[in-house]
Structures are given as structure tokens and as C-alpha cells.
Tab-separated table of C-alpha atoms in Angstrom:
chain	number	residue	atom	x	y	z
A	1	ILE	CA	-13.123	-9.543	5.298
A	2	VAL	CA	-13.458	-6.413	3.177
A	3	LEU	CA	-17.242	-6.689	2.867
A	4	ALA	CA	-17.564	-7.452	6.594
A	5	ARG	CA	-15.611	-4.311	7.439
A	6	ARG	CA	-17.698	-2.221	5.066
A	7	LEU	CA	-20.838	-3.495	6.781
A	8	ASP	CA	-19.374	-2.753	10.253
A	9	VAL	CA	-19.377	-6.393	11.333
A	10	GLU	CA	-17.234	-6.908	14.451
A	11	LEU	CA	-15.263	-9.906	13.247
A	12	GLU	CA	-14.996	-12.924	15.519
A	13	GLY	CA	-13.725	-15.748	13.343
A	14	TRP	CA	-13.797	-17.928	10.263
A	15	PHE	CA	-16.157	-20.659	9.041
A	16	GLY	CA	-17.066	-22.359	5.777
A	17	ASP	CA	-14.565	-25.162	5.435
A	18	TYR	CA	-13.768	-26.016	1.812
A	19	ARG	CA	-10.915	-28.472	1.259
A	20	GLY	CA	-9.155	-27.394	4.412
A	21	GLN	CA	-9.625	-23.645	3.825
A	22	ARG	CA	-12.057	-21.409	5.659
A	23	LEU	CA	-13.888	-19.261	3.121
A	24	GLY	CA	-16.244	-17.233	5.309
A	25	VAL	CA	-16.008	-14.798	8.177
A	26	TYR	CA	-18.503	-14.066	10.902
A	27	GLY	CA	-19.045	-11.561	13.633
A	28	GLU	CA	-21.463	-9.475	15.637
A	29	LEU	CA	-23.840	-7.020	14.009
A	30	ALA	CA	-27.067	-6.013	15.758
A	31	LEU	CA	-29.314	-4.581	13.077
A	32	PRO	CA	-32.824	-5.134	11.687
A	33	ARG	CA	-32.415	-7.501	8.738
A	34	GLU	CA	-34.119	-5.082	6.308
A	35	GLU	CA	-31.619	-2.383	7.296
A	36	LEU	CA	-28.791	-4.864	6.659
A	37	VAL	CA	-30.186	-5.518	3.176
A	38	ARG	CA	-30.210	-1.745	2.463
A	39	ARG	CA	-26.648	-1.428	3.784
A	40	ILE	CA	-25.476	-4.296	1.549
A	41	GLU	CA	-27.149	-2.747	-1.489
A	42	ALA	CA	-25.508	0.590	-0.762
A	43	GLN	CA	-22.041	-0.953	-0.331
A	44	LEU	CA	-22.221	-3.215	-3.377
A	45	THR	CA	-24.394	-0.979	-5.585
A	46	ALA	CA	-26.372	-4.103	-6.417
A	47	SER	CA	-29.777	-5.440	-5.434
A	48	ALA	CA	-29.958	-7.973	-2.614
A	49	ARG	CA	-32.667	-10.550	-1.878
A	50	LEU	CA	-33.603	-11.618	1.632
A	51	ILE	CA	-34.857	-15.054	2.611
A	52	PRO	CA	-36.426	-14.192	6.003
A	53	GLY	CA	-35.966	-17.544	7.726
A	54	GLY	CA	-34.325	-16.216	10.911
A	55	PRO	CA	-34.887	-13.464	13.490
A	56	ALA	CA	-36.082	-9.998	12.470
A	57	ALA	CA	-32.944	-8.440	13.996
A	58	THR	CA	-29.517	-9.840	13.226
A	59	HIS	CA	-26.981	-10.561	15.954
A	60	ARG	CA	-24.303	-12.733	14.384
A	61	VAL	CA	-23.697	-12.385	10.643
A	62	GLY	CA	-21.686	-14.709	8.396
A	63	ILE	CA	-20.324	-13.794	4.974
A	64	VAL	CA	-19.171	-16.122	2.198
A	65	THR	CA	-18.706	-14.324	-1.119
A	66	GLY	CA	-19.643	-15.938	-4.407
A	67	SER	CA	-21.714	-19.083	-4.037
A	68	GLY	CA	-21.812	-19.794	-0.310
A	69	ALA	CA	-25.326	-21.100	0.281
A	70	GLY	CA	-23.915	-24.575	0.765
A	71	PHE	CA	-22.504	-23.430	4.112
A	72	MET	CA	-25.907	-22.824	5.738
A	73	ALA	CA	-25.679	-25.784	8.146
A	74	GLU	CA	-22.157	-24.843	9.231
A	75	ALA	CA	-23.240	-21.210	9.634
A	76	LEU	CA	-26.109	-22.290	11.887
A	77	ALA	CA	-23.769	-24.542	13.918
A	78	THR	CA	-21.461	-21.533	14.397
A	79	GLY	CA	-24.340	-19.504	15.852
A	80	ILE	CA	-24.842	-17.347	12.788
A	81	ASP	CA	-28.412	-16.100	12.343
A	82	THR	CA	-27.879	-14.297	9.011
A	83	LEU	CA	-25.789	-15.530	6.092
A	84	ILE	CA	-24.729	-13.099	3.368
A	85	THR	CA	-23.569	-14.673	0.117
A	86	GLY	CA	-23.762	-14.175	-3.610
A	87	GLU	CA	-26.114	-16.893	-4.787
A	88	GLY	CA	-27.589	-20.295	-4.103
A	89	ALA	CA	-29.711	-22.987	-5.668
A	90	HIS	CA	-33.528	-22.831	-5.660
A	91	HIS	CA	-33.877	-25.308	-2.776
A	92	THR	CA	-31.818	-23.084	-0.458
A	93	TYR	CA	-34.919	-20.958	0.084
A	94	PHE	CA	-36.650	-23.898	1.737
A	95	ASP	CA	-33.468	-24.903	3.583
A	96	ALA	CA	-33.138	-21.402	5.085
A	97	MET	CA	-36.793	-21.323	6.127
A	98	GLU	CA	-36.579	-24.772	7.752
A	99	LEU	CA	-33.255	-24.032	9.504
A	100	GLY	CA	-34.480	-20.649	10.828
A	101	LEU	CA	-31.668	-18.753	9.083
A	102	ASN	CA	-31.797	-15.407	7.318
A	103	VAL	CA	-30.022	-15.627	3.976
A	104	ILE	CA	-29.223	-12.589	1.890
A	105	TYR	CA	-28.260	-13.102	-1.761
A	106	ALA	CA	-26.412	-10.098	-3.155
A	107	GLY	CA	-25.021	-11.480	-6.415
A	108	HIS	CA	-22.033	-13.719	-7.095
A	109	TYR	CA	-19.996	-11.057	-8.875
A	110	ALA	CA	-21.069	-8.206	-6.583
A	111	THR	CA	-19.947	-9.994	-3.415
A	112	GLU	CA	-16.619	-11.155	-4.866
A	113	GLN	CA	-15.575	-7.961	-6.638
A	114	VAL	CA	-15.186	-6.100	-3.333
A	115	GLY	CA	-12.241	-8.294	-2.333
A	116	VAL	CA	-10.760	-8.290	-5.828
A	117	GLN	CA	-10.884	-4.494	-5.913
A	118	ALA	CA	-9.211	-4.321	-2.502
A	119	VAL	CA	-6.397	-6.602	-3.679
A	120	PHE	CA	-6.039	-4.559	-6.867
A	121	LEU	CA	-5.857	-1.285	-4.931
A	122	GLU	CA	-3.282	-2.777	-2.573
A	123	MET	CA	-1.186	-3.889	-5.551
A	124	LEU	CA	-1.455	-0.432	-7.119
A	125	GLN	CA	-0.437	1.188	-3.863
A	126	GLU	CA	2.532	-1.169	-3.536
A	127	ARG	CA	3.629	-0.427	-7.111
A	128	ALA	CA	3.223	3.301	-6.602
A	129	THR	CA	5.268	3.093	-3.410
A	130	ARG	CA	8.017	1.132	-5.183
A	131	ALA	CA	7.998	3.606	-8.090
A	132	MET	CA	8.222	6.514	-5.667
A	133	HIS	CA	11.124	4.892	-3.796
A	134	HIS	CA	12.858	4.217	-7.119
A	135	ALA	CA	12.369	7.823	-8.233
A	136	LEU	CA	13.612	9.104	-4.886
A	137	GLY	CA	16.598	6.784	-5.121
A	138	GLN	CA	17.352	8.084	-8.602
A	139	ALA	CA	17.014	11.656	-7.400
A	140	ARG	CA	19.229	10.963	-4.390
A	141	ARG	CA	21.830	9.305	-6.602
A	142	ALA	CA	21.735	12.219	-9.037
A	143	ARG	CA	22.023	14.650	-6.135
A	144	ALA	CA	24.909	12.629	-4.691
A	145	VAL	CA	26.713	12.664	-8.054
A	146	HIS	CA	26.133	16.403	-8.300
A	147	ASP	CA	27.424	16.892	-4.749
A	148	VAL	CA	30.533	14.823	-5.486
A	149	GLU	CA	31.173	16.783	-8.665
A	150	ARG	CA	30.912	20.069	-6.771
A	151	MET	CA	33.147	18.700	-4.022
A	152	VAL	CA	35.732	17.661	-6.613
A	153	GLU	CA	35.518	21.083	-8.234
A	154	ARG	CA	35.979	22.801	-4.865
A	155	GLU	CA	38.737	20.391	-3.910
A	156	THR	CA	40.486	20.940	-7.222
A	157	LEU	CA	40.266	24.729	-6.912
A	158	GLU	CA	41.402	24.598	-3.302
A	159	SER	CA	44.205	22.229	-4.217
A	160	LEU	CA	45.355	24.515	-7.015
A	161	ARG	CA	45.293	27.521	-4.700
A	162	THR	CA	47.287	25.599	-2.106
A	163	ARG	CA	49.838	24.477	-4.667
A	164	VAL	CA	50.272	28.001	-5.963
A	165	ALA	CA	50.673	29.311	-2.413
A	166	LEU	CA	53.205	26.593	-1.540
A	167	ARG	CA	55.099	27.193	-4.738
A	168	GLN	CA	55.369	30.856	-3.971
A	169	GLU	CA	56.708	30.093	-0.517
A	170	VAL	CA	59.109	27.319	-1.495
A	171	VAL	CA	60.434	28.559	-4.774
A	172	PRO	CA	62.214	31.859	-4.308
A	173	ARG	CA	61.184	34.504	-6.662
A	174	HIS	CA	63.716	35.332	-9.256
A	175	ARG	CA	65.519	38.488	-8.504
A	176	VAL	CA	65.423	40.964	-11.169
A	177	ARG	CA	68.974	41.699	-12.054
A	178	GLN	CA	69.785	45.234	-11.994
A	179	PRO	CA	72.092	46.408	-14.629
A	180	ILE	CA	75.515	46.902	-13.383
A	181	GLY	CA	76.150	50.557	-13.406
A	182	ARG	CA	79.454	52.236	-14.309
A	183	GLU	CA	80.093	53.009	-10.752
A	184	ARG	CA	79.877	49.473	-9.704
A	185	ALA	CA	81.600	48.145	-12.691
A	186	SER	CA	84.581	50.355	-12.134
A	187	GLY	CA	84.968	49.055	-8.642
A	188	LEU	CA	85.402	45.547	-9.802
């Protein structure tokens, strides 16, 4: 799918049945076949070889990465006029010419590495996202602990102030005894 998107293929479906799994994708792409070869080479940074068995302009393109030349008959039955794959046996040249199918070989590794790189980048992005969420969680927890500590400090100070104020109101202040003067003492 990744290579198809890079080549601007408007995806329509899957083909290339192998043990119950569909390995290839196909879709619309109206382009001269030589231009498609140049586009593939630019996207894969690898050389591509064209077997010009089909029409000069592509209409429906199929892609099976790796070694997908064995799917030529199924590609033709699906209405595909150009098959892009990595490699094929020597006789596939003659098969493509007889079937009237364009086949473009772009290298086994080159066609498969696009998908592997996409999976790798997705995994890296997922890990980075998880690491970021973890770091944010740690920061939020640290901030929450800090906030609680400050709240406790404020609460403690406020509580102490309140206690002191209540104590002053409830507990009468001790009166300072004034010395009994002679005048008062004589009157007793």
C-alpha cells in the first residue's frame, strides 16, 4: 500500500492470493509506462526494468513487492495492464509479452523496504508518543505532589494562625497583677 500511495495509485482492491492472503494491491493510474518507470526509480532510488508487453499508457496498475511475477495471470484476470514487482524468473519476460502485460521489475529488496520502513517509522512514532505521555505523566505527578505539598504548607500555616487566633479569644489573657498599694492595703 505504501508504494502504491507514493506512486499516486488510486487504490481499488487486493489481488495475488497466496495461501489465503492477498499480497498485492491494484488501482487506477493513467500514465505513460516510461514515466511510471521513472517515478518508481525516483521513489525507490533504485533502477527499474520494464518488460513492455502491454499498452504504452497504463490505466490499472498492480503492485506485489518482493517476488510477485508469479501473479501475472491473476493480475491480467483482475484487469491490470501493468504489474510492478521486485523480481521474476527469466521466463516471465516471455509470459508478459504473450499475455500483453507490462511488467516492471524494481528489485526485491527495493520494493519491500518501503513497507518495512513505514512499519519501522510507525513503531518509532508510537514509542515516542508513549515516551512523551510517560514523561508528561511524570511531570504531572511531580507537579501534583508539589501542589499538594504547597497546599499542606498553606493549610498548616492557616491552621496555626486559626489556632492562635482561637486561643487568644478563648483563653483569657492573664491579668497583670498590680501591686497592692499602701492605700489599698490599709483599707482591707
